[in-house]
mmCIF file of C-alpha atoms in Angstrom:
data_model
loop_
_atom_site.group_PDB
_atom_site.id
_atom_site.type_symbol
_atom_site.label_atom_id
_atom_site.label_comp_id
_atom_site.label_asym_id
_atom_site.label_seq_id
_atom_site.Cartn_x
_atom_site.Cartn_y
_atom_site.Cartn_z
ATOM 1 C CA MET R 1 -26.014 -42.310 74.403
ATOM 2 C CA LEU R 2 -27.694 -41.735 78.197
ATOM 3 C CA ARG R 3 -30.395 -43.101 79.651
ATOM 4 C CA LEU R 4 -31.934 -41.287 82.360
ATOM 5 C CA SER R 5 -35.504 -42.005 84.238
ATOM 6 C CA SER R 6 -36.286 -38.908 85.715
ATOM 7 C CA ILE R 7 -37.328 -35.320 85.207
ATOM 8 C CA SER R 8 -34.522 -33.272 86.990
ATOM 9 C CA GLU R 9 -31.908 -35.867 86.475
ATOM 10 C CA THR R 10 -32.293 -35.708 82.183
ATOM 11 C CA ALA R 11 -32.832 -31.205 83.187
ATOM 12 C CA GLU R 12 -29.447 -31.305 85.053
ATOM 13 C CA ALA R 13 -27.660 -33.019 81.941
ATOM 14 C CA CYS R 14 -28.995 -30.007 79.774
ATOM 15 C CA ALA R 15 -28.243 -27.662 82.027
ATOM 16 C CA ASP R 16 -26.987 -24.594 79.829
ATOM 17 C CA ARG R 17 -27.760 -25.828 76.459
ATOM 18 C CA ARG R 18 -28.560 -24.269 73.441
ATOM 19 C CA PHE R 19 -31.094 -26.188 71.873
ATOM 20 C CA VAL R 20 -32.788 -30.000 73.259
ATOM 21 C CA SER R 21 -34.000 -31.276 70.278
ATOM 22 C CA ALA R 22 -37.118 -33.724 71.537
ATOM 23 C CA GLU R 23 -36.813 -37.181 69.370
ATOM 24 C CA PHE R 24 -40.605 -38.495 70.141
ATOM 25 C CA MET R 25 -39.926 -42.378 69.032
ATOM 26 C CA TYR R 26 -43.048 -43.983 70.133
ATOM 27 C CA LYS R 27 -42.357 -47.085 68.182
ATOM 28 C CA LEU R 28 -39.611 -48.776 66.664
ATOM 29 C CA PRO R 29 -38.143 -47.323 63.367
ATOM 30 C CA PRO R 30 -39.706 -48.766 60.279
ATOM 31 C CA THR R 31 -37.929 -51.905 59.148
ATOM 32 C CA GLU R 32 -39.922 -51.175 55.368
ATOM 33 C CA PRO R 33 -36.723 -49.877 53.819
ATOM 34 C CA ARG R 34 -37.940 -46.654 51.822
ATOM 35 C CA ALA R 35 -39.116 -46.271 54.925
ATOM 36 C CA ARG R 36 -36.377 -46.514 57.006
ATOM 37 C CA LEU R 37 -34.424 -45.092 54.084
ATOM 38 C CA VAL R 38 -36.664 -41.682 54.759
ATOM 39 C CA PHE R 39 -36.953 -41.501 58.934
ATOM 40 C CA GLU R 40 -33.164 -41.754 59.053
ATOM 41 C CA TYR R 41 -32.813 -39.305 56.129
ATOM 42 C CA ALA R 42 -34.754 -36.572 58.004
ATOM 43 C CA LEU R 43 -32.657 -37.591 61.112
ATOM 44 C CA ARG R 44 -29.395 -37.183 60.470
ATOM 45 C CA LEU R 45 -30.618 -34.554 58.514
ATOM 46 C CA ARG R 46 -31.624 -32.543 62.184
ATOM 47 C CA LEU R 47 -28.749 -34.121 63.705
ATOM 48 C CA ALA R 48 -26.441 -32.467 62.240
ATOM 49 C CA ALA R 49 -28.128 -29.164 62.764
ATOM 50 C CA LEU R 50 -27.456 -29.916 65.936
ATOM 51 C CA GLY R 51 -23.616 -28.960 67.862
ATOM 52 C CA SER R 52 -21.617 -29.011 71.121
ATOM 53 C CA ASP R 53 -24.065 -27.175 72.680
ATOM 54 C CA ASP R 54 -26.881 -28.936 71.634
ATOM 55 C CA ALA R 55 -28.286 -32.246 73.176
ATOM 56 C CA VAL R 56 -31.394 -34.167 71.699
ATOM 57 C CA LEU R 57 -33.624 -35.904 73.851
ATOM 58 C CA PHE R 58 -35.162 -39.207 72.170
ATOM 59 C CA ILE R 59 -38.686 -39.931 74.633
ATOM 60 C CA CYS R 60 -39.457 -43.487 74.229
ATOM 61 C CA ASP R 61 -41.879 -46.233 74.243
ATOM 62 C CA SER R 62 -39.225 -48.446 75.491
ATOM 63 C CA ALA R 63 -35.586 -49.460 75.516
ATOM 64 C CA ALA R 64 -35.497 -51.625 72.452
ATOM 65 C CA THR R 65 -36.675 -47.769 70.401
ATOM 66 C CA ALA R 66 -34.226 -46.923 72.704
ATOM 67 C CA ASP R 67 -31.466 -49.460 71.442
ATOM 68 C CA ALA R 68 -32.343 -48.674 67.971
ATOM 69 C CA VAL R 69 -32.052 -45.458 67.093
ATOM 70 C CA ALA R 70 -28.489 -45.467 69.448
ATOM 71 C CA PRO R 71 -25.922 -46.425 66.451
ATOM 72 C CA ILE R 72 -27.444 -43.663 64.047
ATOM 73 C CA LEU R 73 -26.067 -41.543 66.603
ATOM 74 C CA ALA R 74 -22.249 -42.674 66.447
ATOM 75 C CA ALA R 75 -21.990 -40.128 63.605
ATOM 76 C CA PHE R 76 -23.332 -37.413 64.907
ATOM 77 C CA PRO R 77 -21.313 -37.226 68.131
ATOM 78 C CA ARG R 78 -21.281 -33.268 68.785
ATOM 79 C CA PRO R 79 -24.702 -33.330 70.438
ATOM 80 C CA LEU R 80 -25.681 -34.625 74.289
ATOM 81 C CA ALA R 81 -27.299 -37.885 73.453
ATOM 82 C CA LEU R 82 -29.997 -38.885 76.289
ATOM 83 C CA ALA R 83 -32.285 -41.186 76.239
ATOM 84 C CA THR R 84 -35.598 -42.169 78.330
ATOM 85 C CA ILE R 85 -38.712 -43.339 77.956
ATOM 86 C CA THR R 86 -42.297 -42.245 78.857
ATOM 87 C CA ASN R 87 -46.127 -43.787 77.544
ATOM 88 C CA PRO R 88 -49.921 -42.525 78.561
ATOM 89 C CA ASP R 89 -50.703 -43.916 81.617
ATOM 90 C CA ASP R 90 -54.276 -45.807 81.570
ATOM 91 C CA ASP R 91 -58.074 -43.877 82.877
ATOM 92 C CA PRO R 92 -60.158 -45.779 84.810
ATOM 93 C CA GLY R 93 -62.196 -43.506 84.418
ATOM 94 C CA GLY R 94 -65.491 -42.755 81.309
ATOM 95 C CA ASP R 95 -67.447 -44.873 79.262
ATOM 96 C CA LEU R 96 -65.470 -48.095 78.938
ATOM 97 C CA SER R 97 -68.029 -49.452 76.960
ATOM 98 C CA VAL R 98 -67.236 -47.557 74.129
ATOM 99 C CA PRO R 99 -64.470 -50.417 72.299
ATOM 100 C CA ALA R 100 -67.453 -52.875 72.688
ATOM 101 C CA ARG R 101 -70.277 -50.670 71.021
ATOM 102 C CA LEU R 102 -67.830 -49.713 68.772
ATOM 103 C CA GLY R 103 -67.786 -53.342 67.924
ATOM 104 C CA TRP R 104 -63.408 -53.318 67.873
ATOM 105 C CA GLU R 105 -61.544 -56.858 68.055
ATOM 106 C CA GLY R 106 -59.893 -57.838 71.075
ATOM 107 C CA GLU R 107 -59.475 -55.592 74.415
ATOM 108 C CA TRP R 108 -59.233 -52.010 74.998
ATOM 109 C CA ARG R 109 -57.967 -49.933 77.939
ATOM 110 C CA ARG R 110 -58.660 -46.041 77.868
ATOM 111 C CA CYS R 111 -55.258 -43.445 78.549
ATOM 112 C CA ARG R 112 -55.572 -40.527 80.085
ATOM 113 C CA THR R 113 -53.709 -38.364 76.814
ATOM 114 C CA THR R 114 -53.061 -39.135 73.731
ATOM 115 C CA ASP R 115 -49.199 -40.302 73.132
ATOM 116 C CA ARG R 116 -48.346 -37.868 72.011
ATOM 117 C CA TRP R 117 -49.082 -35.490 75.022
ATOM 118 C CA ARG R 118 -47.517 -37.591 77.373
ATOM 119 C CA ARG R 119 -44.055 -37.162 75.030
ATOM 120 C CA ILE R 120 -44.884 -33.209 74.702
ATOM 121 C CA THR R 121 -45.704 -33.288 78.609
ATOM 122 C CA ALA R 122 -41.864 -35.121 79.093
ATOM 123 C CA ALA R 123 -40.051 -32.827 76.736
ATOM 124 C CA MET R 124 -41.910 -29.657 78.932
ATOM 125 C CA GLU R 125 -40.715 -30.629 82.248
ATOM 126 C CA VAL R 126 -37.761 -30.538 81.627
ATOM 127 C CA ALA R 127 -37.169 -27.546 79.381
ATOM 128 C CA ARG R 128 -38.606 -25.999 82.478
ATOM 129 C CA ARG R 129 -36.399 -26.679 84.922
ATOM 130 C CA ILE R 130 -33.601 -25.650 82.728
ATOM 131 C CA GLU R 131 -32.572 -22.191 83.582
ATOM 132 C CA SER R 132 -30.722 -20.568 80.897
ATOM 133 C CA SER R 133 -32.212 -19.068 77.721
ATOM 134 C CA GLY R 134 -32.813 -21.941 75.452
ATOM 135 C CA TYR R 135 -35.568 -23.414 73.357
ATOM 136 C CA LEU R 136 -36.857 -26.534 73.314
ATOM 137 C CA VAL R 137 -37.413 -28.180 69.548
ATOM 138 C CA MET R 138 -39.740 -30.995 69.124
ATOM 139 C CA PRO R 139 -40.158 -31.754 65.716
ATOM 140 C CA ALA R 140 -41.740 -34.758 64.065
ATOM 141 C CA HIS R 141 -39.894 -37.335 61.792
ATOM 142 C CA ASP R 142 -40.594 -35.981 58.831
ATOM 143 C CA ALA R 143 -38.693 -32.144 59.295
ATOM 144 C CA VAL R 144 -36.348 -32.145 57.152
ATOM 145 C CA TRP R 145 -34.062 -29.242 58.986
ATOM 146 C CA GLY R 146 -31.788 -27.325 56.082
ATOM 147 C CA GLU R 147 -28.489 -24.908 56.840
ATOM 148 C CA GLY R 148 -29.238 -21.862 58.538
ATOM 149 C CA LEU R 149 -32.701 -23.321 59.921
ATOM 150 C CA LEU R 150 -32.384 -23.914 63.618
ATOM 151 C CA SER R 151 -30.068 -19.947 63.162
ATOM 152 C CA ARG R 152 -33.315 -18.260 61.465
ATOM 153 C CA LEU R 153 -36.153 -19.476 63.780
ATOM 154 C CA VAL R 154 -33.994 -18.175 67.204
ATOM 155 C CA ASP R 155 -33.933 -14.731 65.351
ATOM 156 C CA PHE R 156 -37.484 -14.425 64.018
ATOM 157 C CA SER R 157 -38.164 -15.692 67.374
ATOM 158 C CA GLN R 158 -36.454 -12.505 68.805
ATOM 159 C CA GLN R 159 -37.943 -10.456 66.576
ATOM 160 C CA HIS R 160 -40.971 -10.926 68.285
ATOM 161 C CA GLN R 161 -40.831 -10.490 71.754
ATOM 162 C CA ARG R 162 -43.815 -10.453 73.664
ATOM 163 C CA GLY R 163 -44.759 -11.021 77.802
ATOM 164 C CA GLY R 164 -40.285 -10.909 78.824
ATOM 165 C CA LEU R 165 -39.338 -13.592 76.311
ATOM 166 C CA PRO R 166 -39.269 -14.102 72.818
ATOM 167 C CA ALA R 167 -41.723 -16.570 70.514
ATOM 168 C CA ALA R 168 -42.621 -19.438 70.039
ATOM 169 C CA VAL R 169 -41.650 -19.905 66.798
ATOM 170 C CA SER R 170 -42.265 -23.102 63.868
ATOM 171 C CA PRO R 171 -41.597 -23.282 60.702
ATOM 172 C CA TYR R 172 -44.458 -23.597 58.099
ATOM 173 C CA THR R 173 -43.623 -24.917 54.045
ATOM 174 C CA TYR R 174 -45.876 -25.443 50.704
ATOM 175 C CA TYR R 175 -44.111 -28.978 50.746
ATOM 176 C CA GLN R 176 -45.813 -31.016 53.048
ATOM 177 C CA HIS R 177 -44.095 -34.342 51.098
ATOM 178 C CA SER R 178 -40.678 -34.213 49.331
ATOM 179 C CA ALA R 179 -38.927 -36.059 47.992
ATOM 180 C CA VAL R 180 -35.557 -38.286 49.180
ATOM 181 C CA PRO R 181 -32.794 -39.642 47.356
ATOM 182 C CA GLY R 182 -33.622 -42.973 47.217
ATOM 183 C CA ALA R 183 -36.244 -43.898 48.092
ATOM 184 C CA ALA R 184 -38.500 -43.720 44.744
ATOM 185 C CA ILE R 185 -41.310 -41.508 45.937
ATOM 186 C CA PRO R 186 -43.414 -41.133 43.349
ATOM 187 C CA PRO R 187 -43.336 -37.190 42.436
ATOM 188 C CA LEU R 188 -47.442 -37.747 41.676
ATOM 189 C CA VAL R 189 -47.933 -38.605 44.883
ATOM 190 C CA ILE R 190 -45.732 -35.741 46.680
ATOM 191 C CA ASP R 191 -46.893 -33.282 43.841
ATOM 192 C CA VAL R 192 -51.112 -34.770 45.552
ATOM 193 C CA LEU R 193 -49.929 -34.623 48.685
ATOM 194 C CA ASN R 194 -48.882 -30.763 48.517
ATOM 195 C CA THR R 195 -51.781 -29.407 46.327
ATOM 196 C CA ALA R 196 -53.961 -31.126 49.020
ATOM 197 C CA LEU R 197 -52.593 -29.790 51.987
ATOM 198 C CA GLY R 198 -51.651 -26.488 49.820
ATOM 199 C CA ARG R 199 -55.476 -25.722 49.251
ATOM 200 C CA ASP R 200 -55.644 -22.804 51.286
ATOM 201 C CA LEU R 201 -53.590 -20.720 48.771
ATOM 202 C CA ARG R 202 -53.220 -17.182 50.693
ATOM 203 C CA PHE R 203 -52.621 -19.199 53.813
ATOM 204 C CA ALA R 204 -48.223 -17.540 53.613
ATOM 205 C CA GLU R 205 -49.444 -14.327 53.423
ATOM 206 C CA ARG R 206 -52.662 -15.119 56.776
ATOM 207 C CA LEU R 207 -49.207 -16.455 57.881
ATOM 208 C CA GLU R 208 -47.237 -13.861 57.738
ATOM 209 C CA ARG R 209 -49.598 -10.744 59.422
ATOM 210 C CA ASP R 210 -50.595 -13.262 62.288
ATOM 211 C CA GLU R 211 -54.363 -14.172 62.101
ATOM 212 C CA VAL R 212 -53.831 -17.688 62.195
ATOM 213 C CA GLN R 213 -52.001 -20.667 63.811
ATOM 214 C CA GLY R 214 -48.648 -19.475 64.667
ATOM 215 C CA PHE R 215 -47.575 -22.648 66.598
ATOM 216 C CA TRP R 216 -47.609 -26.275 64.574
ATOM 217 C CA GLY R 217 -46.857 -29.718 65.766
ATOM 218 C CA LYS R 218 -44.486 -30.753 62.196
ATOM 219 C CA MET R 219 -42.198 -28.304 64.210
ATOM 220 C CA GLY R 220 -41.889 -26.317 66.777
ATOM 221 C CA MET R 221 -39.358 -24.473 69.203
ATOM 222 C CA ILE R 222 -39.695 -22.986 72.421
ATOM 223 C CA PRO R 223 -37.848 -20.649 74.858
ATOM 224 C CA PHE R 224 -37.440 -23.070 78.042
ATOM 225 C CA GLY R 225 -38.861 -20.683 80.433
ATOM 226 C CA MET R 226 -42.060 -20.664 78.835
ATOM 227 C CA CYS R 227 -42.501 -24.178 78.918
ATOM 228 C CA GLY R 228 -44.227 -24.530 82.492
ATOM 229 C CA ALA R 229 -46.811 -22.586 82.511
ATOM 230 C CA VAL R 230 -47.689 -23.318 78.913
ATOM 231 C CA ILE R 231 -47.905 -27.382 80.341
ATOM 232 C CA ASP R 232 -49.780 -26.328 83.461
ATOM 233 C CA ALA R 233 -52.227 -24.150 81.752
ATOM 234 C CA ALA R 234 -52.380 -26.939 78.198
ATOM 235 C CA ASN R 235 -55.754 -29.167 78.179
ATOM 236 C CA GLN R 236 -54.232 -32.506 77.393
ATOM 237 C CA ARG R 237 -57.883 -33.681 76.444
ATOM 238 C CA MET R 238 -57.939 -31.412 72.910
ATOM 239 C CA PHE R 239 -56.885 -33.725 70.033
ATOM 240 C CA GLU R 240 -54.358 -31.343 67.741
ATOM 241 C CA ASP R 241 -52.356 -30.167 70.755
ATOM 242 C CA ASP R 242 -49.789 -27.529 68.511
ATOM 243 C CA LEU R 243 -53.132 -25.883 68.028
ATOM 244 C CA GLU R 244 -53.708 -26.004 72.133
ATOM 245 C CA LEU R 245 -50.278 -25.171 72.879
ATOM 246 C CA ASP R 246 -51.129 -21.882 70.632
ATOM 247 C CA ARG R 247 -53.919 -20.712 72.510
ATOM 248 C CA VAL R 248 -52.608 -21.190 75.259
ATOM 249 C CA ILE R 249 -48.769 -19.292 74.468
ATOM 250 C CA ARG R 250 -51.516 -16.596 73.519
ATOM 251 C CA VAL R 251 -53.953 -16.806 76.756
ATOM 252 C CA LEU R 252 -50.439 -16.096 78.707
ATOM 253 C CA GLY R 253 -49.404 -13.507 77.293
ATOM 254 C CA TYR R 254 -46.527 -14.903 75.596
ATOM 255 C CA ASN R 255 -46.144 -15.257 70.849
ATOM 256 C CA ALA R 256 -46.961 -17.527 68.517
ATOM 257 C CA ARG R 257 -45.580 -16.952 65.237
ATOM 258 C CA GLY R 258 -44.862 -19.341 62.640
ATOM 259 C CA LEU R 259 -42.368 -18.197 59.003
ATOM 260 C CA TRP R 260 -43.477 -19.456 56.094
ATOM 261 C CA ILE R 261 -40.193 -21.005 54.077
ATOM 262 C CA ASP R 262 -40.808 -21.292 51.098
ATOM 263 C CA ASP R 263 -37.086 -22.640 49.787
ATOM 264 C CA PRO R 264 -37.456 -26.868 50.759
ATOM 265 C CA ALA R 265 -33.148 -26.790 51.336
ATOM 266 C CA VAL R 266 -34.054 -24.619 54.395
ATOM 267 C CA TYR R 267 -36.575 -26.521 55.716
ATOM 268 C CA ARG R 268 -39.890 -29.689 54.571
ATOM 269 C CA GLN R 269 -41.205 -32.328 55.226
ATOM 270 C CA SER R 270 -40.541 -35.745 53.748
ATOM 271 C CA PRO R 271 -43.382 -38.474 55.675
ATOM 272 C CA PRO R 272 -43.235 -41.856 54.149
ATOM 273 C CA VAL R 273 -46.272 -42.430 51.903
ATOM 274 C CA PHE R 274 -44.906 -43.579 48.841
ATOM 275 C CA ASP R 275 -48.499 -43.696 47.005
ATOM 276 C CA LEU R 276 -52.122 -41.908 47.609
ATOM 277 C CA ASP R 277 -53.800 -44.962 50.022
ATOM 278 C CA GLY R 278 -51.124 -43.588 51.499
ATOM 279 C CA ALA R 279 -51.410 -39.883 50.978
ATOM 280 C CA ARG R 280 -55.481 -40.619 52.170
ATOM 281 C CA VAL R 281 -54.351 -42.072 55.602
ATOM 282 C CA VAL R 282 -52.995 -38.182 56.019
ATOM 283 C CA ILE R 283 -55.326 -36.693 55.290
ATOM 284 C CA GLU R 284 -58.443 -38.661 56.557
ATOM 285 C CA ARG R 285 -56.220 -38.511 60.155
ATOM 286 C CA LEU R 286 -55.973 -34.970 59.860
ATOM 287 C CA MET R 287 -59.733 -34.826 58.830
ATOM 288 C CA HIS R 288 -61.167 -36.004 62.625
ATOM 289 C CA TYR R 289 -58.037 -33.321 64.093
ATOM 290 C CA SER R 290 -61.278 -30.381 62.680
ATOM 291 C CA LEU R 291 -64.126 -33.295 63.350
ATOM 292 C CA TYR R 292 -65.016 -31.095 66.499
ATOM 293 C CA VAL R 293 -66.358 -28.068 64.413
ATOM 294 C CA PRO R 294 -69.536 -28.529 63.987
ATOM 295 C CA ALA R 295 -70.040 -27.252 60.000
ATOM 296 C CA SER R 296 -71.907 -28.611 56.481
ATOM 297 C CA GLU R 297 -68.818 -30.737 55.772
ATOM 298 C CA VAL R 298 -67.363 -33.305 57.628
ATOM 299 C CA GLY R 299 -64.726 -31.768 59.782
ATOM 300 C CA GLY R 300 -64.540 -28.239 58.537
ATOM 301 C CA SER R 301 -61.286 -27.834 57.518
ATOM 302 C CA SER R 302 -59.553 -25.632 54.155
ATOM 303 C CA LEU R 303 -58.710 -29.240 53.280
ATOM 304 C CA ASN R 304 -62.978 -29.755 52.633
ATOM 305 C CA PHE R 305 -63.777 -26.072 51.765
ATOM 306 C CA PRO R 306 -64.369 -25.420 48.809
ATOM 307 C CA LEU R 307 -61.488 -23.319 46.850
ATOM 308 C CA ASP R 308 -61.500 -19.457 47.675
ATOM 309 C CA GLU R 309 -61.570 -17.151 44.493
ATOM 310 C CA LEU R 310 -57.497 -17.417 43.706
ATOM 311 C CA GLY R 311 -57.529 -21.222 43.944
ATOM 312 C CA GLN R 312 -60.920 -20.894 41.103
ATOM 313 C CA GLN R 313 -58.246 -18.726 39.252
ATOM 314 C CA LYS R 314 -56.018 -21.046 39.478
ATOM 315 C CA LEU R 315 -58.274 -23.270 38.672
ATOM 316 C CA GLN R 316 -58.251 -21.975 35.022
ATOM 317 C CA THR R 317 -55.167 -20.688 34.227
ATOM 318 C CA ASP R 318 -53.131 -23.874 35.787
ATOM 319 C CA PRO R 319 -53.875 -27.673 34.060
ATOM 320 C CA ASP R 320 -51.249 -29.288 36.105
ATOM 321 C CA PHE R 321 -52.924 -28.112 39.313
ATOM 322 C CA ALA R 322 -56.311 -28.233 37.403
ATOM 323 C CA ARG R 323 -55.329 -32.170 37.811
ATOM 324 C CA LEU R 324 -53.282 -32.844 40.895
ATOM 325 C CA ASN R 325 -56.259 -30.377 42.550
ATOM 326 C CA GLN R 326 -59.345 -33.217 41.312
ATOM 327 C CA ILE R 327 -56.932 -36.001 42.647
ATOM 328 C CA ALA R 328 -57.018 -34.238 45.913
ATOM 329 C CA GLU R 329 -60.207 -33.302 45.849
ATOM 330 C CA GLY R 330 -61.168 -37.093 45.248
ATOM 331 C CA LEU R 331 -59.267 -38.490 47.514
ATOM 332 C CA ILE R 332 -60.597 -35.830 50.637
ATOM 333 C CA ALA R 333 -64.285 -36.448 49.831
ATOM 334 C CA GLU R 334 -63.452 -40.351 50.091
ATOM 335 C CA CYS R 335 -61.929 -39.604 53.411
ATOM 336 C CA ALA R 336 -65.030 -37.747 54.098
ATOM 337 C CA ARG R 337 -67.380 -40.021 53.256
ATOM 338 C CA HIS R 338 -65.990 -42.898 55.156
ATOM 339 C CA ILE R 339 -66.066 -40.561 57.778
ATOM 340 C CA LYS R 340 -69.594 -40.085 57.602
ATOM 341 C CA ALA R 341 -70.662 -43.691 57.291
ATOM 342 C CA ARG R 342 -69.121 -44.253 60.515
ATOM 343 C CA LEU R 343 -70.892 -40.678 62.192
ATOM 344 C CA ASP R 344 -73.719 -42.088 60.853
ATOM 345 C CA GLN R 345 -73.370 -45.519 62.294
ATOM 346 C CA PHE R 346 -72.009 -45.194 65.519
ATOM 347 C CA GLY R 347 -72.429 -41.381 65.965
ATOM 348 C CA VAL R 348 -68.451 -41.371 66.440
ATOM 349 C CA SER R 349 -65.564 -42.010 64.268
ATOM 350 C CA TRP R 350 -62.097 -43.048 64.889
ATOM 351 C CA VAL R 351 -58.318 -43.261 64.098
ATOM 352 C CA ASP R 352 -55.071 -45.274 64.249
ATOM 353 C CA TRP R 353 -51.929 -43.245 65.368
ATOM 354 C CA GLY R 354 -49.307 -45.886 66.038
ATOM 355 C CA ARG R 355 -50.834 -48.426 68.975
ATOM 356 C CA TYR R 356 -53.267 -46.389 69.591
ATOM 357 C CA ARG R 357 -57.165 -45.359 68.602
ATOM 358 C CA HIS R 358 -58.428 -42.656 69.308
ATOM 359 C CA VAL R 359 -62.063 -41.083 68.787
ATOM 360 C CA ALA R 360 -63.441 -37.750 68.061
ATOM 361 C CA ARG R 361 -67.086 -36.697 67.919
ATOM 362 C CA VAL R 362 -68.415 -33.394 66.236
ATOM 363 C CA GLY R 363 -68.425 -30.816 68.649
ATOM 364 C CA ILE R 364 -66.808 -31.711 71.332
ATOM 365 C CA PRO R 365 -62.984 -30.570 71.058
ATOM 366 C CA GLY R 366 -61.768 -33.752 72.932
ATOM 367 C CA VAL R 367 -60.536 -37.086 72.622
ATOM 368 C CA GLU R 368 -60.600 -40.743 73.791
ATOM 369 C CA VAL R 369 -57.427 -42.513 73.366
ATOM 370 C CA TRP R 370 -57.280 -46.425 73.675
ATOM 371 C CA ARG R 371 -54.771 -48.976 73.459
ATOM 372 C CA ARG R 372 -55.087 -52.691 73.321
ATOM 373 C CA VAL R 373 -54.157 -54.785 76.533
ATOM 374 C CA SER R 374 -50.840 -56.102 74.387
ATOM 375 C CA ASN R 375 -49.686 -53.547 74.243
ATOM 376 C CA GLN R 376 -48.040 -53.164 78.256
ATOM 377 C CA PRO R 377 -45.648 -50.057 78.889
ATOM 378 C CA GLU R 378 -42.101 -52.107 79.341
ATOM 379 C CA ALA R 379 -41.640 -53.578 82.993
ATOM 380 C CA GLY R 380 -39.359 -51.608 85.190
ATOM 381 C CA ILE R 381 -38.788 -48.724 83.747
ATOM 382 C CA ARG R 382 -39.436 -45.796 85.570
ATOM 383 C CA ARG R 383 -41.902 -43.184 83.700
ATOM 384 C CA LEU R 384 -40.660 -39.285 83.343
#
């Protein structure tokens, strides 16, 4: 794996590539055996889908993280493998008394953006310098690629051109949790999380009609030629970065479309969630994304709004769905109570993601990002 430290060097190495798949390595790979198995399983399938005309770019938080993923690449010599180091910059502005007022232990520093926005920016800054007609791919760690997914997305992208470029596209699936061989994930956990995240039973229809967000953070594919204008126009204070990218793409006159994949052999997701407590963490994080939306319910989203007519009908005719939905709604309600208690006490709520803490407020779409002082970027590494 070639380690590079500048945008221009990285872009030059990726010249004429069909796909550049950016892996956002914000921390070391997991060491817990089941979590490690799930991480490597999904990563290996993504690497296996790339060919000699492609590149995989690990955008890491440290040299140690880059070193940790390097051995996995030995079995996948076809794609060009690159690594670079970047982390969010500190932001000396704003109200620096927030951690003390919220009762956090230790010393904290504010960051300019989320860790994810920093890696998105690094990936797009590389992609904007690539003059070929390929795509930047930004998968989450739990994105499981099956045979034919990338070519199917390219065809879909080409079919929905706008503004002189193919569309930015994302696959979307009901299977937002799924089994991994050897990981022993309880089926109940898989079913409950899929039920919780799939409460909009008409979502596939609305996605096909382009009535909902089309570009999704779990797996986005964007033409190189679109990346510069998009990242220049994006508001990187937004917590829900994929929603902001979807908005900017459309405002600029390009197209963003989501493709429903109902075959888990083609595309699915496998997060390292092994119990209902893990499912609760996922739900609470998602509720923070929409917390800024003023609503009668905390974090107004499909998670905590009542089932629509189709869902109510399914409750009456499908006992398994009724049982799973009851468990899912219990987790959702518990998360809502937890968030509401913080709002009542502090006027804000926060959620940890990786090494960063994100502070969200009702009615304010921007998010504050904080890190412990001990989590310093690695010395001597030049950021992208």
